[in-house]
Amino acid sequence: MELRRVGHTGLRVSALGLGTLTWGRDTDREDARQLLSDFLDAGGTLIDTAAHYGDGLAEQTIGDVIDQLGVRGDVVLASKAGLVEGADGPRIDCSRTCLLDSLDASLEALHTDHLELWLLDHFDASVPIDETLSALEVALRSGRIRYVGVANYPAWALAEIACLLPGHGGHLAVIETEYSLLNRSFEGELTDASAHFGCGVFAWSPLARGVLTGKYRSHTPPDSRAATPHLRGFVEPYLDARYAGTIEAVARAGEGFGLSAGQVALSWVKDAPGVTSTLLGPRTPGQLAQLLEVVDFALPHQIRKALDDVS
């Protein structure tokens, strides 16, 4: 698998990353071990997680699986902090105390003394930026993290932190953002800002939370994410009728190449301008195997343009 440089840093990551949103909850430890083993065998390096993934169990699962396989030196660990699950649901908290406590807990769960990448998960308008930056500076200077990133930030907030972070011993290495044929909000200000500040781009949910696989065209499969209480709300935004034309176009393109709709959707994001790594979210080894089949496949220019137009 191709390794790509992350922005203006010296860090390189695989063109596809392994997302772990479901690990420890919907993906058990045995499947997780197989997923990581297969991903590494395909040349993958980037593992993306967060403190709250899998109801807080994903990081522990990753740490255990890495230990079992003995592959800590072969992976780039990226985790996120700042989104906290509370009694009233999730809340954003990028205070110094919350961030540093979360980092310590993540390192313990992952059985490691450092993260290659640590990202702020959502912009927190309630906390002074200097307080958040002070936490990042402590984490960097202590060696507990190597690079800083942000996830789901608006362009103006990305610009603010990118300008201020060098004064606190760091450089903004990456932005993680949702990007697919059903969500092209990355194109525009975020594209320009990430390029201007030399940030790498990690694209999450290239299959539009599973909708671009085409599985929801006629009904909601009982074993799908949309059929689960904890992920139904995550999928529902893309079950709107206005997306039907794009979903059908992706399916038809797949038929023409002997590929699945999901493989086509992934290929479109993987080779999109500015994208460093595209994050996969398979729940099972079988799902991962299908997606890895297009590691070296590139959509012809005419097909890319047709999908651009229809979406």
PDB file of C-alpha atoms in Angstrom:
ATOM      1  CA  MET A   1       0.000   0.000   0.000  1.00  0.00           C
ATOM      2  CA  GLU A   2       1.212   3.495  -0.821  1.00  0.00           C
ATOM      3  CA  LEU A   3       2.660   5.518   2.069  1.00  0.00           C
ATOM      4  CA  ARG A   4       1.914   9.234   1.935  1.00  0.00           C
ATOM      5  CA  ARG A   5       3.553  12.134   3.734  1.00  0.00           C
ATOM      6  CA  VAL A   6       1.295  13.897   6.245  1.00  0.00           C
ATOM      7  CA  GLY A   7       1.305  17.531   5.181  1.00  0.00           C
ATOM      8  CA  HIS A   8       4.646  19.255   5.778  1.00  0.00           C
ATOM      9  CA  THR A   9       5.729  16.808   8.478  1.00  0.00           C
ATOM     10  CA  GLY A  10       8.123  13.893   8.268  1.00  0.00           C
ATOM     11  CA  LEU A  11       5.371  11.438   9.204  1.00  0.00           C
ATOM     12  CA  ARG A  12       4.150   8.966   6.588  1.00  0.00           C
ATOM     13  CA  VAL A  13       0.942   6.953   6.789  1.00  0.00           C
ATOM     14  CA  SER A  14      -0.798   4.425   4.583  1.00  0.00           C
ATOM     15  CA  ALA A  15      -3.210   5.679   1.910  1.00  0.00           C
ATOM     16  CA  LEU A  16      -5.958   3.774   3.747  1.00  0.00           C
ATOM     17  CA  GLY A  17      -6.392   3.929   7.509  1.00  0.00           C
ATOM     18  CA  LEU A  18      -8.177   1.486   9.800  1.00  0.00           C
ATOM     19  CA  GLY A  19     -11.014   3.127  11.728  1.00  0.00           C
ATOM     20  CA  THR A  20     -12.139   1.573  15.007  1.00  0.00           C
ATOM     21  CA  LEU A  21     -15.472   3.240  15.839  1.00  0.00           C
ATOM     22  CA  THR A  22     -17.131  -0.126  16.485  1.00  0.00           C
ATOM     23  CA  TRP A  23     -14.275  -1.941  18.236  1.00  0.00           C
ATOM     24  CA  GLY A  24     -15.112  -3.270  21.680  1.00  0.00           C
ATOM     25  CA  ARG A  25     -18.850  -2.907  21.087  1.00  0.00           C
ATOM     26  CA  ASP A  26     -19.958  -4.189  17.657  1.00  0.00           C
ATOM     27  CA  THR A  27     -16.586  -5.679  16.696  1.00  0.00           C
ATOM     28  CA  ASP A  28     -15.326  -8.244  19.197  1.00  0.00           C
ATOM     29  CA  ARG A  29     -11.677  -8.832  20.071  1.00  0.00           C
ATOM     30  CA  GLU A  30     -11.190 -11.801  17.769  1.00  0.00           C
ATOM     31  CA  ASP A  31     -12.542  -9.938  14.738  1.00  0.00           C
ATOM     32  CA  ALA A  32     -10.470  -6.908  15.748  1.00  0.00           C
ATOM     33  CA  ARG A  33      -7.316  -9.028  15.844  1.00  0.00           C
ATOM     34  CA  GLN A  34      -8.076 -10.403  12.385  1.00  0.00           C
ATOM     35  CA  LEU A  35      -8.881  -6.941  11.032  1.00  0.00           C
ATOM     36  CA  LEU A  36      -5.583  -5.519  12.229  1.00  0.00           C
ATOM     37  CA  SER A  37      -3.599  -8.527  10.998  1.00  0.00           C
ATOM     38  CA  ASP A  38      -5.176  -8.348   7.525  1.00  0.00           C
ATOM     39  CA  PHE A  39      -4.720  -4.584   7.373  1.00  0.00           C
ATOM     40  CA  LEU A  40      -1.022  -4.831   8.206  1.00  0.00           C
ATOM     41  CA  ASP A  41      -0.556  -7.660   5.706  1.00  0.00           C
ATOM     42  CA  ALA A  42      -1.936  -5.318   3.024  1.00  0.00           C
ATOM     43  CA  GLY A  43       0.662  -2.673   3.916  1.00  0.00           C
ATOM     44  CA  GLY A  44      -1.545  -0.504   6.109  1.00  0.00           C
ATOM     45  CA  THR A  45      -0.047   1.443   9.009  1.00  0.00           C
ATOM     46  CA  LEU A  46      -2.564   4.030  10.264  1.00  0.00           C
ATOM     47  CA  ILE A  47      -4.963   3.091  13.068  1.00  0.00           C
ATOM     48  CA  ASP A  48      -7.532   5.771  13.900  1.00  0.00           C
ATOM     49  CA  THR A  49      -9.431   5.757  17.182  1.00  0.00           C
ATOM     50  CA  ALA A  50     -10.810   8.045  19.899  1.00  0.00           C
ATOM     51  CA  ALA A  51     -11.293   7.951  23.642  1.00  0.00           C
ATOM     52  CA  HIS A  52     -15.059   7.550  23.261  1.00  0.00           C
ATOM     53  CA  TYR A  53     -15.133   4.946  20.444  1.00  0.00           C
ATOM     54  CA  GLY A  54     -16.885   1.678  21.180  1.00  0.00           C
ATOM     55  CA  ASP A  55     -18.410   3.144  24.349  1.00  0.00           C
ATOM     56  CA  GLY A  56     -14.863   3.728  25.569  1.00  0.00           C
ATOM     57  CA  LEU A  57     -13.703   0.181  24.819  1.00  0.00           C
ATOM     58  CA  ALA A  58     -12.030   0.654  21.446  1.00  0.00           C
ATOM     59  CA  GLU A  59      -8.659   1.828  22.749  1.00  0.00           C
ATOM     60  CA  GLN A  60      -8.413  -1.056  25.213  1.00  0.00           C
ATOM     61  CA  THR A  61      -9.226  -3.498  22.414  1.00  0.00           C
ATOM     62  CA  ILE A  62      -6.578  -1.952  20.169  1.00  0.00           C
ATOM     63  CA  GLY A  63      -3.967  -2.097  22.909  1.00  0.00           C
ATOM     64  CA  ASP A  64      -4.684  -5.744  23.641  1.00  0.00           C
ATOM     65  CA  VAL A  65      -4.646  -6.727  19.967  1.00  0.00           C
ATOM     66  CA  ILE A  66      -1.389  -4.860  19.280  1.00  0.00           C
ATOM     67  CA  ASP A  67       0.187  -6.671  22.216  1.00  0.00           C
ATOM     68  CA  GLN A  68      -1.078 -10.045  20.976  1.00  0.00           C
ATOM     69  CA  LEU A  69       0.359  -9.448  17.513  1.00  0.00           C
ATOM     70  CA  GLY A  70       3.509  -7.687  18.729  1.00  0.00           C
ATOM     71  CA  VAL A  71       3.187  -4.935  16.121  1.00  0.00           C
ATOM     72  CA  ARG A  72       3.485  -1.623  18.020  1.00  0.00           C
ATOM     73  CA  GLY A  73       6.468  -0.637  15.911  1.00  0.00           C
ATOM     74  CA  ASP A  74       4.536  -1.248  12.691  1.00  0.00           C
ATOM     75  CA  VAL A  75       1.579   1.047  13.340  1.00  0.00           C
ATOM     76  CA  VAL A  76       0.855   4.757  13.490  1.00  0.00           C
ATOM     77  CA  LEU A  77      -1.577   5.346  16.348  1.00  0.00           C
ATOM     78  CA  ALA A  78      -3.927   8.320  16.035  1.00  0.00           C
ATOM     79  CA  SER A  79      -6.399   8.991  18.826  1.00  0.00           C
ATOM     80  CA  LYS A  80      -8.743  11.859  19.647  1.00  0.00           C
ATOM     81  CA  ALA A  81      -9.882  13.637  22.796  1.00  0.00           C
ATOM     82  CA  GLY A  82     -12.350  16.370  23.643  1.00  0.00           C
ATOM     83  CA  LEU A  83     -15.667  14.593  23.113  1.00  0.00           C
ATOM     84  CA  VAL A  84     -16.958  13.254  26.405  1.00  0.00           C
ATOM     85  CA  GLU A  85     -19.923  10.961  26.969  1.00  0.00           C
ATOM     86  CA  GLY A  86     -22.067  12.232  29.830  1.00  0.00           C
ATOM     87  CA  ALA A  87     -25.392  11.405  31.433  1.00  0.00           C
ATOM     88  CA  ASP A  88     -27.127  13.785  29.018  1.00  0.00           C
ATOM     89  CA  GLY A  89     -25.238  12.581  25.958  1.00  0.00           C
ATOM     90  CA  PRO A  90     -21.950  13.642  24.400  1.00  0.00           C
ATOM     91  CA  ARG A  91     -20.448  17.046  25.126  1.00  0.00           C
ATOM     92  CA  ILE A  92     -17.365  18.828  23.819  1.00  0.00           C
ATOM     93  CA  ASP A  93     -14.686  19.622  26.407  1.00  0.00           C
ATOM     94  CA  CYS A  94     -11.238  20.827  25.316  1.00  0.00           C
ATOM     95  CA  SER A  95     -10.231  22.145  28.735  1.00  0.00           C
ATOM     96  CA  ARG A  96      -6.689  21.481  29.938  1.00  0.00           C
ATOM     97  CA  THR A  97      -7.841  19.085  32.643  1.00  0.00           C
ATOM     98  CA  CYS A  98     -10.111  17.063  30.368  1.00  0.00           C
ATOM     99  CA  LEU A  99      -7.571  16.799  27.561  1.00  0.00           C
ATOM    100  CA  LEU A 100      -4.598  15.755  29.683  1.00  0.00           C
ATOM    101  CA  ASP A 101      -6.636  13.298  31.747  1.00  0.00           C
ATOM    102  CA  SER A 102      -8.001  11.821  28.525  1.00  0.00           C
ATOM    103  CA  LEU A 103      -4.508  11.484  27.053  1.00  0.00           C
ATOM    104  CA  ASP A 104      -3.216   9.638  30.114  1.00  0.00           C
ATOM    105  CA  ALA A 105      -6.194   7.276  29.990  1.00  0.00           C
ATOM    106  CA  SER A 106      -5.700   6.680  26.251  1.00  0.00           C
ATOM    107  CA  LEU A 107      -2.026   5.813  26.692  1.00  0.00           C
ATOM    108  CA  GLU A 108      -2.861   3.391  29.476  1.00  0.00           C
ATOM    109  CA  ALA A 109      -5.611   1.717  27.452  1.00  0.00           C
ATOM    110  CA  LEU A 110      -3.436   1.471  24.340  1.00  0.00           C
ATOM    111  CA  HIS A 111      -0.480   0.067  26.342  1.00  0.00           C
ATOM    112  CA  THR A 112       1.924   2.647  24.941  1.00  0.00           C
ATOM    113  CA  ASP A 113       3.934   5.620  26.170  1.00  0.00           C
ATOM    114  CA  HIS A 114       3.170   7.835  23.184  1.00  0.00           C
ATOM    115  CA  LEU A 115       0.845   8.506  20.268  1.00  0.00           C
ATOM    116  CA  GLU A 116       2.101   9.385  16.823  1.00  0.00           C
ATOM    117  CA  LEU A 117      -0.946  11.640  16.376  1.00  0.00           C
ATOM    118  CA  TRP A 118      -3.317  13.221  18.884  1.00  0.00           C
ATOM    119  CA  LEU A 119      -6.344  15.116  17.592  1.00  0.00           C
ATOM    120  CA  LEU A 120      -8.853  17.476  19.140  1.00  0.00           C
ATOM    121  CA  ASP A 121     -12.251  15.974  18.366  1.00  0.00           C
ATOM    122  CA  HIS A 122     -14.517  18.974  17.553  1.00  0.00           C
ATOM    123  CA  PHE A 123     -13.939  22.662  18.185  1.00  0.00           C
ATOM    124  CA  ASP A 124     -14.801  23.878  21.693  1.00  0.00           C
ATOM    125  CA  ALA A 125     -15.971  27.489  21.669  1.00  0.00           C
ATOM    126  CA  SER A 126     -16.475  27.482  25.453  1.00  0.00           C
ATOM    127  CA  VAL A 127     -12.783  27.113  26.361  1.00  0.00           C
ATOM    128  CA  PRO A 128     -10.157  29.808  25.710  1.00  0.00           C
ATOM    129  CA  ILE A 129      -7.852  28.727  22.922  1.00  0.00           C
ATOM    130  CA  ASP A 130      -4.793  29.463  25.097  1.00  0.00           C
ATOM    131  CA  GLU A 131      -5.947  26.856  27.610  1.00  0.00           C
ATOM    132  CA  THR A 132      -6.349  24.203  24.927  1.00  0.00           C
ATOM    133  CA  LEU A 133      -2.960  25.116  23.445  1.00  0.00           C
ATOM    134  CA  SER A 134      -1.309  24.823  26.854  1.00  0.00           C
ATOM    135  CA  ALA A 135      -2.510  21.222  27.106  1.00  0.00           C
ATOM    136  CA  LEU A 136      -1.136  20.448  23.633  1.00  0.00           C
ATOM    137  CA  GLU A 137       2.197  22.005  24.611  1.00  0.00           C
ATOM    138  CA  VAL A 138       2.459  19.843  27.740  1.00  0.00           C
ATOM    139  CA  ALA A 139       1.637  16.728  25.723  1.00  0.00           C
ATOM    140  CA  LEU A 140       4.214  17.562  23.048  1.00  0.00           C
ATOM    141  CA  ARG A 141       7.033  18.575  25.382  1.00  0.00           C
ATOM    142  CA  SER A 142       6.535  15.485  27.536  1.00  0.00           C
ATOM    143  CA  GLY A 143       6.911  13.247  24.490  1.00  0.00           C
ATOM    144  CA  ARG A 144       3.513  11.666  24.987  1.00  0.00           C
ATOM    145  CA  ILE A 145       2.463  12.792  21.510  1.00  0.00           C
ATOM    146  CA  ARG A 146       4.514  13.381  18.368  1.00  0.00           C
ATOM    147  CA  TYR A 147       2.091  15.411  16.224  1.00  0.00           C
ATOM    148  CA  VAL A 148      -1.115  17.400  16.733  1.00  0.00           C
ATOM    149  CA  GLY A 149      -4.258  17.355  14.615  1.00  0.00           C
ATOM    150  CA  VAL A 150      -7.880  18.483  14.697  1.00  0.00           C
ATOM    151  CA  ALA A 151     -11.049  16.688  13.673  1.00  0.00           C
ATOM    152  CA  ASN A 152     -14.333  18.146  12.430  1.00  0.00           C
ATOM    153  CA  TYR A 153     -13.100  21.756  12.708  1.00  0.00           C
ATOM    154  CA  PRO A 154     -14.452  24.639  10.636  1.00  0.00           C
ATOM    155  CA  ALA A 155     -11.854  26.315   8.420  1.00  0.00           C
ATOM    156  CA  TRP A 156     -11.593  29.474  10.530  1.00  0.00           C
ATOM    157  CA  ALA A 157     -10.887  27.483  13.705  1.00  0.00           C
ATOM    158  CA  LEU A 158      -8.323  25.376  11.853  1.00  0.00           C
ATOM    159  CA  ALA A 159      -6.597  28.600  10.767  1.00  0.00           C
ATOM    160  CA  GLU A 160      -6.598  29.978  14.313  1.00  0.00           C
ATOM    161  CA  ILE A 161      -4.973  26.940  15.884  1.00  0.00           C
ATOM    162  CA  ALA A 162      -2.546  26.496  12.981  1.00  0.00           C
ATOM    163  CA  CYS A 163      -1.320  30.082  13.478  1.00  0.00           C
ATOM    164  CA  LEU A 164      -0.984  29.828  17.260  1.00  0.00           C
ATOM    165  CA  LEU A 165       0.365  26.295  17.715  1.00  0.00           C
ATOM    166  CA  PRO A 166       3.976  27.071  16.650  1.00  0.00           C
ATOM    167  CA  GLY A 167       4.235  29.351  19.683  1.00  0.00           C
ATOM    168  CA  HIS A 168       3.474  26.317  21.847  1.00  0.00           C
ATOM    169  CA  GLY A 169       6.059  23.961  20.392  1.00  0.00           C
ATOM    170  CA  GLY A 170       4.023  22.329  17.659  1.00  0.00           C
ATOM    171  CA  HIS A 171       2.765  22.395  14.099  1.00  0.00           C
ATOM    172  CA  LEU A 172      -0.712  21.440  12.990  1.00  0.00           C
ATOM    173  CA  ALA A 173      -0.088  18.181  11.156  1.00  0.00           C
ATOM    174  CA  VAL A 174      -3.509  16.990  10.058  1.00  0.00           C
ATOM    175  CA  ILE A 175      -7.206  17.698   9.837  1.00  0.00           C
ATOM    176  CA  GLU A 176      -9.665  14.827   9.944  1.00  0.00           C
ATOM    177  CA  THR A 177     -12.956  15.490   8.214  1.00  0.00           C
ATOM    178  CA  GLU A 178     -15.939  13.641   6.808  1.00  0.00           C
ATOM    179  CA  TYR A 179     -15.724  13.347   3.028  1.00  0.00           C
ATOM    180  CA  SER A 180     -17.682  11.292   0.525  1.00  0.00           C
ATOM    181  CA  LEU A 181     -19.784  11.608  -2.600  1.00  0.00           C
ATOM    182  CA  LEU A 182     -22.701  12.462  -0.285  1.00  0.00           C
ATOM    183  CA  ASN A 183     -20.765  14.957   1.816  1.00  0.00           C
ATOM    184  CA  ARG A 184     -18.395  17.251  -0.072  1.00  0.00           C
ATOM    185  CA  SER A 185     -18.212  20.003   2.554  1.00  0.00           C
ATOM    186  CA  PHE A 186     -14.436  19.547   2.674  1.00  0.00           C
ATOM    187  CA  GLU A 187     -14.183  21.122  -0.774  1.00  0.00           C
ATOM    188  CA  GLY A 188     -13.829  24.875  -0.495  1.00  0.00           C
ATOM    189  CA  GLU A 189     -12.544  26.669   2.594  1.00  0.00           C
ATOM    190  CA  LEU A 190     -11.261  23.529   4.329  1.00  0.00           C
ATOM    191  CA  THR A 191      -9.406  22.439   1.207  1.00  0.00           C
ATOM    192  CA  ASP A 192      -7.766  25.844   0.914  1.00  0.00           C
ATOM    193  CA  ALA A 193      -6.969  26.119   4.625  1.00  0.00           C
ATOM    194  CA  SER A 194      -5.408  22.669   4.894  1.00  0.00           C
ATOM    195  CA  ALA A 195      -3.263  23.335   1.822  1.00  0.00           C
ATOM    196  CA  HIS A 196      -2.226  26.798   3.027  1.00  0.00           C
ATOM    197  CA  PHE A 197      -1.120  25.573   6.441  1.00  0.00           C
ATOM    198  CA  GLY A 198       0.493  22.378   5.162  1.00  0.00           C
ATOM    199  CA  CYS A 199      -1.882  19.974   6.892  1.00  0.00           C
ATOM    200  CA  GLY A 200      -2.466  16.410   5.863  1.00  0.00           C
ATOM    201  CA  VAL A 201      -6.087  15.366   5.411  1.00  0.00           C
ATOM    202  CA  PHE A 202      -7.664  12.197   6.811  1.00  0.00           C
ATOM    203  CA  ALA A 203     -11.082  11.545   5.249  1.00  0.00           C
ATOM    204  CA  TRP A 204     -13.549   9.640   7.380  1.00  0.00           C
ATOM    205  CA  SER A 205     -16.724   7.852   6.298  1.00  0.00           C
ATOM    206  CA  PRO A 206     -15.899   7.612   2.572  1.00  0.00           C
ATOM    207  CA  LEU A 207     -18.932   5.322   2.207  1.00  0.00           C
ATOM    208  CA  ALA A 208     -21.245   7.948   3.749  1.00  0.00           C
ATOM    209  CA  ARG A 209     -21.703   5.925   6.944  1.00  0.00           C
ATOM    210  CA  GLY A 210     -22.394   2.813   4.882  1.00  0.00           C
ATOM    211  CA  VAL A 211     -25.120   4.305   2.706  1.00  0.00           C
ATOM    212  CA  LEU A 212     -22.978   4.335  -0.458  1.00  0.00           C
ATOM    213  CA  THR A 213     -22.689   0.559  -0.320  1.00  0.00           C
ATOM    214  CA  GLY A 214     -26.265   0.566  -1.630  1.00  0.00           C
ATOM    215  CA  LYS A 215     -27.495  -1.671   1.179  1.00  0.00           C
ATOM    216  CA  TYR A 216     -30.261   0.778   2.133  1.00  0.00           C
ATOM    217  CA  ARG A 217     -31.731   1.327  -1.326  1.00  0.00           C
ATOM    218  CA  SER A 218     -34.857  -0.756  -0.681  1.00  0.00           C
ATOM    219  CA  HIS A 219     -34.902  -1.423   3.076  1.00  0.00           C
ATOM    220  CA  THR A 220     -32.832  -1.327   6.258  1.00  0.00           C
ATOM    221  CA  PRO A 221     -31.009  -4.660   6.703  1.00  0.00           C
ATOM    222  CA  PRO A 222     -31.448  -6.040  10.237  1.00  0.00           C
ATOM    223  CA  ASP A 223     -27.682  -6.455  10.687  1.00  0.00           C
ATOM    224  CA  SER A 224     -26.812  -2.922   9.522  1.00  0.00           C
ATOM    225  CA  ARG A 225     -25.744   0.094  11.560  1.00  0.00           C
ATOM    226  CA  ALA A 226     -29.042   1.835  10.859  1.00  0.00           C
ATOM    227  CA  ALA A 227     -30.824  -1.052  12.590  1.00  0.00           C
ATOM    228  CA  THR A 228     -28.937  -0.531  15.876  1.00  0.00           C
ATOM    229  CA  PRO A 229     -30.174   1.954  18.492  1.00  0.00           C
ATOM    230  CA  HIS A 230     -26.710   3.423  19.125  1.00  0.00           C
ATOM    231  CA  LEU A 231     -25.830   4.023  15.432  1.00  0.00           C
ATOM    232  CA  ARG A 232     -29.228   4.674  13.833  1.00  0.00           C
ATOM    233  CA  GLY A 233     -28.892   8.417  14.295  1.00  0.00           C
ATOM    234  CA  PHE A 234     -25.396   8.295  12.821  1.00  0.00           C
ATOM    235  CA  VAL A 235     -26.673   6.796   9.530  1.00  0.00           C
ATOM    236  CA  GLU A 236     -30.063   8.492   9.153  1.00  0.00           C
ATOM    237  CA  PRO A 237     -28.854  11.835   7.694  1.00  0.00           C
ATOM    238  CA  TYR A 238     -27.962  10.047   4.449  1.00  0.00           C
ATOM    239  CA  LEU A 239     -31.156   8.019   4.127  1.00  0.00           C
ATOM    240  CA  ASP A 240     -32.843  11.034   2.538  1.00  0.00           C
ATOM    241  CA  ALA A 241     -34.423  10.649  -0.907  1.00  0.00           C
ATOM    242  CA  ARG A 242     -32.329  13.496  -2.337  1.00  0.00           C
ATOM    243  CA  TYR A 243     -29.259  11.230  -2.273  1.00  0.00           C
ATOM    244  CA  ALA A 244     -30.890   8.437  -4.263  1.00  0.00           C
ATOM    245  CA  GLY A 245     -29.537   9.593  -7.637  1.00  0.00           C
ATOM    246  CA  THR A 246     -25.926   9.597  -6.450  1.00  0.00           C
ATOM    247  CA  ILE A 247     -26.302   6.202  -4.781  1.00  0.00           C
ATOM    248  CA  GLU A 248     -27.687   4.702  -7.990  1.00  0.00           C
ATOM    249  CA  ALA A 249     -24.910   6.258 -10.079  1.00  0.00           C
ATOM    250  CA  VAL A 250     -22.256   4.770  -7.826  1.00  0.00           C
ATOM    251  CA  ALA A 251     -23.914   1.343  -8.056  1.00  0.00           C
ATOM    252  CA  ARG A 252     -24.043   1.548 -11.852  1.00  0.00           C
ATOM    253  CA  ALA A 253     -20.391   2.553 -12.041  1.00  0.00           C
ATOM    254  CA  GLY A 254     -19.532  -0.468  -9.927  1.00  0.00           C
ATOM    255  CA  GLU A 255     -21.417  -2.771 -12.259  1.00  0.00           C
ATOM    256  CA  GLY A 256     -19.398  -1.449 -15.170  1.00  0.00           C
ATOM    257  CA  PHE A 257     -16.094  -2.283 -13.487  1.00  0.00           C
ATOM    258  CA  GLY A 258     -17.156  -5.471 -11.742  1.00  0.00           C
ATOM    259  CA  LEU A 259     -16.868  -3.696  -8.403  1.00  0.00           C
ATOM    260  CA  SER A 260     -19.250  -3.099  -5.531  1.00  0.00           C
ATOM    261  CA  ALA A 261     -20.766   0.326  -4.981  1.00  0.00           C
ATOM    262  CA  GLY A 262     -18.714   0.667  -1.811  1.00  0.00           C
ATOM    263  CA  GLN A 263     -15.483  -0.028  -3.680  1.00  0.00           C
ATOM    264  CA  VAL A 264     -16.279   2.713  -6.191  1.00  0.00           C
ATOM    265  CA  ALA A 265     -17.149   5.207  -3.454  1.00  0.00           C
ATOM    266  CA  LEU A 266     -13.916   4.414  -1.624  1.00  0.00           C
ATOM    267  CA  SER A 267     -11.818   4.782  -4.776  1.00  0.00           C
ATOM    268  CA  TRP A 268     -13.332   8.211  -5.445  1.00  0.00           C
ATOM    269  CA  VAL A 269     -12.246   9.515  -2.027  1.00  0.00           C
ATOM    270  CA  LYS A 270      -8.905   7.699  -1.888  1.00  0.00           C
ATOM    271  CA  ASP A 271      -7.569   9.526  -4.918  1.00  0.00           C
ATOM    272  CA  ALA A 272      -9.321  12.859  -4.386  1.00  0.00           C
ATOM    273  CA  PRO A 273      -7.037  15.933  -4.476  1.00  0.00           C
ATOM    274  CA  GLY A 274      -5.617  16.808  -1.069  1.00  0.00           C
ATOM    275  CA  VAL A 275      -6.548  13.565   0.697  1.00  0.00           C
ATOM    276  CA  THR A 276      -3.658  11.932   2.571  1.00  0.00           C
ATOM    277  CA  SER A 277      -5.403   8.889   4.026  1.00  0.00           C
ATOM    278  CA  THR A 278      -8.943   7.544   3.756  1.00  0.00           C
ATOM    279  CA  LEU A 279     -10.294   5.935   6.921  1.00  0.00           C
ATOM    280  CA  LEU A 280     -12.132   2.643   6.573  1.00  0.00           C
ATOM    281  CA  GLY A 281     -14.705   1.518   9.127  1.00  0.00           C
ATOM    282  CA  PRO A 282     -15.244  -2.219   8.579  1.00  0.00           C
ATOM    283  CA  ARG A 283     -16.950  -4.145  11.347  1.00  0.00           C
ATOM    284  CA  THR A 284     -15.840  -7.550  10.047  1.00  0.00           C
ATOM    285  CA  PRO A 285     -12.775  -9.018   8.288  1.00  0.00           C
ATOM    286  CA  GLY A 286     -14.965  -9.791   5.261  1.00  0.00           C
ATOM    287  CA  GLN A 287     -15.894  -6.137   4.841  1.00  0.00           C
ATOM    288  CA  LEU A 288     -12.246  -5.121   5.078  1.00  0.00           C
ATOM    289  CA  ALA A 289     -11.156  -7.711   2.516  1.00  0.00           C
ATOM    290  CA  GLN A 290     -13.572  -6.296  -0.062  1.00  0.00           C
ATOM    291  CA  LEU A 291     -12.397  -2.732   0.486  1.00  0.00           C
ATOM    292  CA  LEU A 292      -8.723  -3.672   0.287  1.00  0.00           C
ATOM    293  CA  GLU A 293      -9.291  -5.063  -3.200  1.00  0.00           C
ATOM    294  CA  VAL A 294      -9.253  -1.504  -4.569  1.00  0.00           C
ATOM    295  CA  VAL A 295      -6.003  -0.399  -2.926  1.00  0.00           C
ATOM    296  CA  ASP A 296      -4.323  -0.102  -6.336  1.00  0.00           C
ATOM    297  CA  PHE A 297      -7.439   0.654  -8.396  1.00  0.00           C
ATOM    298  CA  ALA A 298      -7.975   4.162  -9.775  1.00  0.00           C
ATOM    299  CA  LEU A 299     -11.224   5.362 -11.314  1.00  0.00           C
ATOM    300  CA  PRO A 300     -10.835   6.580 -14.920  1.00  0.00           C
ATOM    301  CA  HIS A 301     -11.039  10.341 -15.296  1.00  0.00           C
ATOM    302  CA  GLN A 302     -14.348  10.190 -17.159  1.00  0.00           C
ATOM    303  CA  ILE A 303     -15.995   8.182 -14.377  1.00  0.00           C
ATOM    304  CA  ARG A 304     -14.650  10.497 -11.687  1.00  0.00           C
ATOM    305  CA  LYS A 305     -16.045  13.475 -13.585  1.00  0.00           C
ATOM    306  CA  ALA A 306     -19.442  11.812 -14.022  1.00  0.00           C
ATOM    307  CA  LEU A 307     -19.642  11.066 -10.292  1.00  0.00           C
ATOM    308  CA  ASP A 308     -18.516  14.610  -9.497  1.00  0.00           C
ATOM    309  CA  ASP A 309     -21.321  15.955 -11.640  1.00  0.00           C
ATOM    310  CA  VAL A 310     -24.084  13.724 -10.311  1.00  0.00           C
ATOM    311  CA  SER A 311     -23.150  14.360  -6.672  1.00  0.00           C
TER     312      SER A 311
END
